[in-house]
């Protein structure tokens, strides 16, 4: 299976590490012979090698802050030119999220689907803004369009709903959908200043390229919209739902809430209201005894209310390099793995 990596930042590098580490297991257990034939990154440069790029070398260059130009097969052209020129089975779209326009990722995804490539993305913009369109295009072309990593990174929430909870009717989903803000609120409770913690979240690869997206709630809003569109089957844009972040929550408010047996959490929700689907993002004071109140750090958790099992809760990493890289591996195995 020939892969094209569009974007070689945190997520794609996490994936590359996993592909190297799990090469033997992927061959033996899933019959998967994976080759990354192309990498295109707006800042780091591009390379195309039909026999497969040396991922260890690509990682070494990226970690040293060097361009990919030293790889054999230097490619002159942008991501769209690479998608047009490349002979590949699946594209991994892992460029930065632009939640207002969904670009340039949406154009990359459309081009790859039109060429008959399967697509997996961790990019929230295209799925929050254009899911129904992209899913239709993929169906028309007879290929898969997968996006496990767009909501709570590699913790397999979307697979859980699609595969394991098949046949259940979902009435509500509610939880902690953003790792950065949960990490910030947890560390502030330990007395760490907001600015220091935000910087640490960036260093750990949790925060978005523009951290406003995390702290103002937009990232959680994108995920709420993705859940509304993909699980609840509507076609809405993020501005359909009210959204508030954590910037108004001070250290004093956190300490005062704690003294009353409460804890602030940034909660994202989607629910059915008669025939319509509603959503929201905002900080909530929760009793310390509430299961979501005990979820700390960059960990995320979502409670899924169903007609079959009542409430099912999934808890796991919501951000991070290998954690999000793993979400892409799940989708690659879903497309090409033998099980
Ligand atoms: N910035 C996001 C978060 C990354 O903190 O949850 C995962 O979508």
XYZ file of C-alpha atoms and ligand atoms in Angstrom:
347
model
C 0.000 0.000 0.000
C 1.497 3.313 -1.139
C 0.939 6.276 1.149
C 1.201 9.980 0.569
C 1.800 12.200 3.601
C 0.505 15.739 3.156
C 1.907 17.719 6.092
C 4.897 16.457 8.047
C 4.322 18.065 11.447
C 3.634 16.518 14.832
C 0.969 14.056 13.676
C 2.691 12.739 10.544
C 5.983 12.390 12.403
C 4.183 10.431 15.155
C 2.751 8.189 12.429
C 6.186 7.756 10.789
C 7.636 6.651 14.143
C 4.858 4.082 14.528
C 5.313 2.788 10.961
C 9.001 2.174 11.672
C 8.384 0.636 15.086
C 5.517 -1.612 13.979
C 6.718 -2.583 10.490
C 7.106 -6.294 11.316
C 3.807 -6.501 13.179
C 1.936 -4.710 10.375
C 3.288 -7.181 7.823
C 2.769 -10.321 9.907
C -0.507 -9.532 11.609
C -2.306 -7.448 8.983
C -0.539 -8.389 5.727
C 0.315 -4.723 5.257
C 3.376 -3.745 3.259
C 3.326 0.035 3.677
C 5.473 2.425 1.690
C 5.427 6.180 2.101
C 6.065 7.255 -1.491
C 5.594 10.985 -1.032
C 5.858 13.623 1.673
C 4.773 17.195 1.036
C 5.160 19.889 3.672
C 4.663 23.597 3.074
C 7.611 24.558 5.283
C 9.841 21.484 5.332
C 9.845 20.742 1.593
C 8.772 17.707 -0.407
C 10.075 14.411 -1.733
C 8.630 11.699 -3.975
C 10.250 8.270 -4.214
C 8.128 5.537 -5.900
C 10.080 2.781 -4.098
C 9.467 4.367 -0.709
C 11.029 7.173 1.310
C 13.482 6.337 4.078
C 11.298 7.412 7.010
C 14.134 7.252 9.540
C 16.041 9.787 7.464
C 12.961 11.998 7.006
C 12.387 11.992 10.775
C 16.032 12.767 11.452
C 15.910 15.783 9.136
C 12.631 17.057 10.611
C 13.888 16.684 14.183
C 17.072 18.571 13.321
C 14.909 21.397 11.919
C 16.280 20.698 8.431
C 14.379 20.644 5.165
C 13.418 17.386 3.475
C 15.416 18.564 0.447
C 18.286 16.282 1.445
C 16.119 13.227 0.790
C 16.467 11.578 -2.594
C 13.579 12.492 -4.922
C 13.239 16.166 -4.016
C 9.883 17.269 -5.410
C 9.357 20.774 -6.764
C 5.710 21.689 -6.388
C 3.022 22.106 -3.768
C 0.777 19.491 -2.170
C -1.803 19.633 -4.973
C 0.926 19.096 -7.568
C 2.180 16.096 -5.597
C -1.337 14.607 -5.310
C -1.742 15.014 -9.084
C 1.659 13.522 -9.893
C 1.818 10.721 -7.335
C 0.867 7.098 -7.784
C -0.519 6.284 -4.333
C -3.347 4.277 -2.746
C -4.067 6.447 0.275
C -3.435 10.028 1.311
C -2.830 11.084 4.906
C -3.914 14.716 5.283
C -2.255 16.128 8.401
C -1.746 19.799 7.663
C -2.737 22.474 10.209
C -6.421 22.983 10.964
C -8.089 26.158 9.718
C -11.541 25.945 11.222
C -12.856 29.006 9.368
C -12.113 27.911 5.785
C -11.044 24.265 6.064
C -8.234 25.092 3.626
C -5.854 24.056 2.224
C -6.804 20.630 3.587
C -10.239 20.433 1.926
C -8.727 21.013 -1.529
C -6.113 18.328 -0.840
C -8.827 15.863 0.197
C -11.058 16.614 -2.795
C -8.115 16.202 -5.185
C -7.093 12.864 -3.662
C -10.672 11.491 -3.605
C -11.184 12.621 -7.199
C -8.077 10.678 -8.136
C -9.510 7.564 -6.488
C -7.252 7.563 -3.412
C -8.520 6.592 0.014
C -8.109 9.440 2.488
C -7.523 9.663 6.203
C -7.290 12.996 7.951
C -6.654 14.404 11.413
C -7.595 17.839 10.123
C -10.766 19.079 11.790
C -11.566 21.852 9.295
C -12.729 19.725 6.355
C -14.787 17.345 8.511
C -16.440 20.110 10.564
C -17.234 22.202 7.482
C -17.710 19.846 4.522
C -18.239 16.308 5.830
C -21.399 15.438 3.861
C -19.865 16.672 0.578
C -16.610 14.798 1.099
C -18.360 11.596 2.208
C -20.538 11.721 -0.932
C -17.506 12.260 -3.154
C -15.710 9.301 -1.538
C -18.790 7.095 -2.020
C -19.055 8.178 -5.702
C -15.408 7.256 -6.239
C -15.693 3.964 -4.330
C -12.998 4.879 -1.785
C -12.884 5.410 1.985
C -12.844 8.781 3.705
C -11.802 8.272 7.350
C -11.146 10.791 10.126
C -10.668 8.917 13.426
C -8.048 11.385 14.665
C -10.232 14.467 14.325
C -11.989 13.802 17.652
C -9.951 12.888 20.791
C -6.900 11.798 18.764
C -6.211 8.045 18.670
C -8.713 7.145 21.385
C -11.097 5.293 19.060
C -14.361 7.130 19.694
C -15.568 7.245 16.082
C -14.655 3.621 15.431
C -16.378 2.645 18.654
C -19.585 4.245 17.433
C -19.354 3.049 13.816
C -18.216 -0.517 14.454
C -18.817 -1.566 18.016
C -22.002 0.341 18.807
C -23.502 -0.482 15.391
C -27.284 -0.733 15.673
C -27.484 1.649 18.632
C -29.359 4.948 18.420
C -27.236 7.721 19.923
C -29.188 10.407 21.740
C -26.403 12.460 23.322
C -22.636 12.754 23.473
C -21.016 14.829 26.173
C -17.472 15.174 27.362
C -14.034 16.694 27.564
C -13.010 17.085 23.926
C -9.915 19.285 24.179
C -6.662 18.091 25.737
C -4.930 21.467 25.946
C -7.619 23.189 28.010
C -8.081 20.189 30.298
C -4.315 20.166 30.851
C -4.316 23.924 31.550
C -7.221 23.708 34.027
C -5.553 20.712 35.773
C -2.183 22.468 36.104
C -3.765 25.762 37.228
C -5.425 23.835 40.038
C -1.893 22.780 41.084
C -0.902 26.455 41.232
C 0.851 26.766 37.842
C 0.368 30.100 35.999
C -1.797 30.052 32.832
C 0.887 31.363 30.446
C 3.521 28.808 31.557
C 1.090 25.924 31.229
C -0.056 27.002 27.766
C 3.583 27.151 26.658
C 4.178 23.649 28.046
C 1.073 22.365 26.202
C 2.570 23.729 22.970
C 5.916 22.042 23.678
C 4.158 18.735 24.356
C 2.393 18.940 20.982
C -1.114 19.242 22.484
C -1.947 22.796 21.436
C -3.100 23.859 17.973
C -0.766 25.943 15.776
C -2.804 28.973 16.876
C -3.532 28.308 20.589
C -6.574 30.624 20.524
C -8.258 27.669 18.847
C -7.903 25.691 22.076
C -8.437 28.279 24.814
C -11.399 30.021 23.145
C -13.149 26.676 22.651
C -13.015 26.573 18.838
C -11.205 23.237 18.737
C -13.849 21.631 20.973
C -16.535 23.325 18.838
C -15.029 21.796 15.693
C -15.216 18.375 17.370
C -18.818 18.935 18.508
C -19.679 19.845 14.899
C -17.851 16.774 13.581
C -19.874 14.573 15.962
C -23.115 16.300 14.896
C -22.325 15.776 11.207
C -20.856 12.272 11.325
C -22.736 10.585 14.184
C -26.020 12.515 14.217
C -26.188 12.819 10.410
C -26.901 16.552 10.075
C -25.106 19.064 7.869
C -24.187 22.000 10.127
C -21.295 24.434 10.393
C -19.503 25.237 13.679
C -21.232 28.633 13.949
C -24.540 26.809 14.476
C -23.635 26.203 18.129
C -22.810 28.484 21.099
C -19.170 28.367 22.194
C -17.206 29.676 25.165
C -13.604 28.848 26.122
C -11.636 28.912 29.365
C -10.056 32.376 29.163
C -12.442 33.790 31.764
C -11.638 31.070 34.319
C -9.086 32.477 36.784
C -6.893 30.650 39.307
C -9.045 32.168 42.068
C -12.236 30.788 40.516
C -10.659 27.324 40.287
C -9.555 27.430 43.957
C -12.925 28.767 45.110
C -14.801 26.046 43.170
C -12.543 23.393 44.682
C -13.340 24.635 48.192
C -17.030 24.016 47.347
C -16.309 20.467 46.088
C -16.496 21.481 42.409
C -14.153 21.562 39.426
C -14.334 23.478 36.129
C -14.271 21.422 32.941
C -14.655 22.585 29.352
C -17.586 20.487 28.173
C -18.636 19.819 24.585
C -22.114 18.381 23.988
C -24.300 17.218 21.109
C -27.837 16.042 21.709
C -31.148 15.399 20.006
C -33.979 17.778 20.750
C -37.078 16.407 19.032
C -36.189 16.358 15.326
C -33.290 18.767 15.654
C -29.709 18.298 16.796
C -28.195 20.794 19.219
C -24.634 21.367 20.350
C -22.629 23.581 22.692
C -19.179 24.193 24.177
C -18.521 25.939 27.475
C -17.011 25.635 30.942
C -19.142 23.823 33.515
C -18.680 23.477 37.251
C -18.946 19.777 38.029
C -19.249 17.961 41.342
C -15.936 16.296 42.182
C -17.855 13.014 42.337
C -18.901 13.320 38.638
C -16.902 10.850 36.458
C -15.795 13.643 34.077
C -14.460 15.720 37.014
C -11.761 13.094 37.654
C -10.390 13.252 34.086
C -7.180 15.292 34.348
C -4.337 16.475 32.113
C -4.509 16.005 28.340
C -6.835 13.026 28.806
C -10.257 13.282 27.166
C -13.517 11.470 27.932
C -16.859 11.187 26.207
C -20.097 9.707 27.519
C -22.283 8.315 24.724
C -25.972 7.941 25.576
C -27.585 5.117 23.614
C -30.962 3.362 23.390
C -29.313 -0.033 23.898
C -26.714 0.274 26.667
C -27.768 3.571 28.242
C -24.459 5.377 28.918
C -21.079 4.203 27.610
C -17.989 6.252 28.472
C -14.643 6.159 26.697
C -11.588 7.754 28.347
C -8.161 8.157 26.757
C -5.509 10.498 25.365
C -6.998 13.452 23.488
C -3.851 14.943 21.994
C -0.173 14.259 21.413
C 2.302 13.215 18.784
C 2.171 9.420 18.813
C -1.402 9.379 20.145
C -2.667 11.277 17.089
C -0.260 9.499 14.742
C -1.882 6.285 15.973
C -5.339 7.490 14.872
C -4.018 7.534 11.307
C -2.640 4.021 11.683
C -6.111 2.821 12.791
C -7.569 4.224 9.541
C -4.771 2.766 7.396
C -5.346 -0.705 8.870
C -9.123 -0.268 8.396
C -8.544 0.337 4.663
C -5.747 -2.096 3.833
C -5.316 -4.533 6.701
C -6.359 -8.176 6.512
C -8.156 -9.327 9.632
N -5.288 20.905 20.276
C -6.074 19.724 20.358
C -6.325 19.386 21.818
C -5.356 18.606 19.667
O -5.671 19.998 22.674
O -7.178 18.574 22.128
C -6.208 17.415 19.386
O -7.281 17.722 18.544
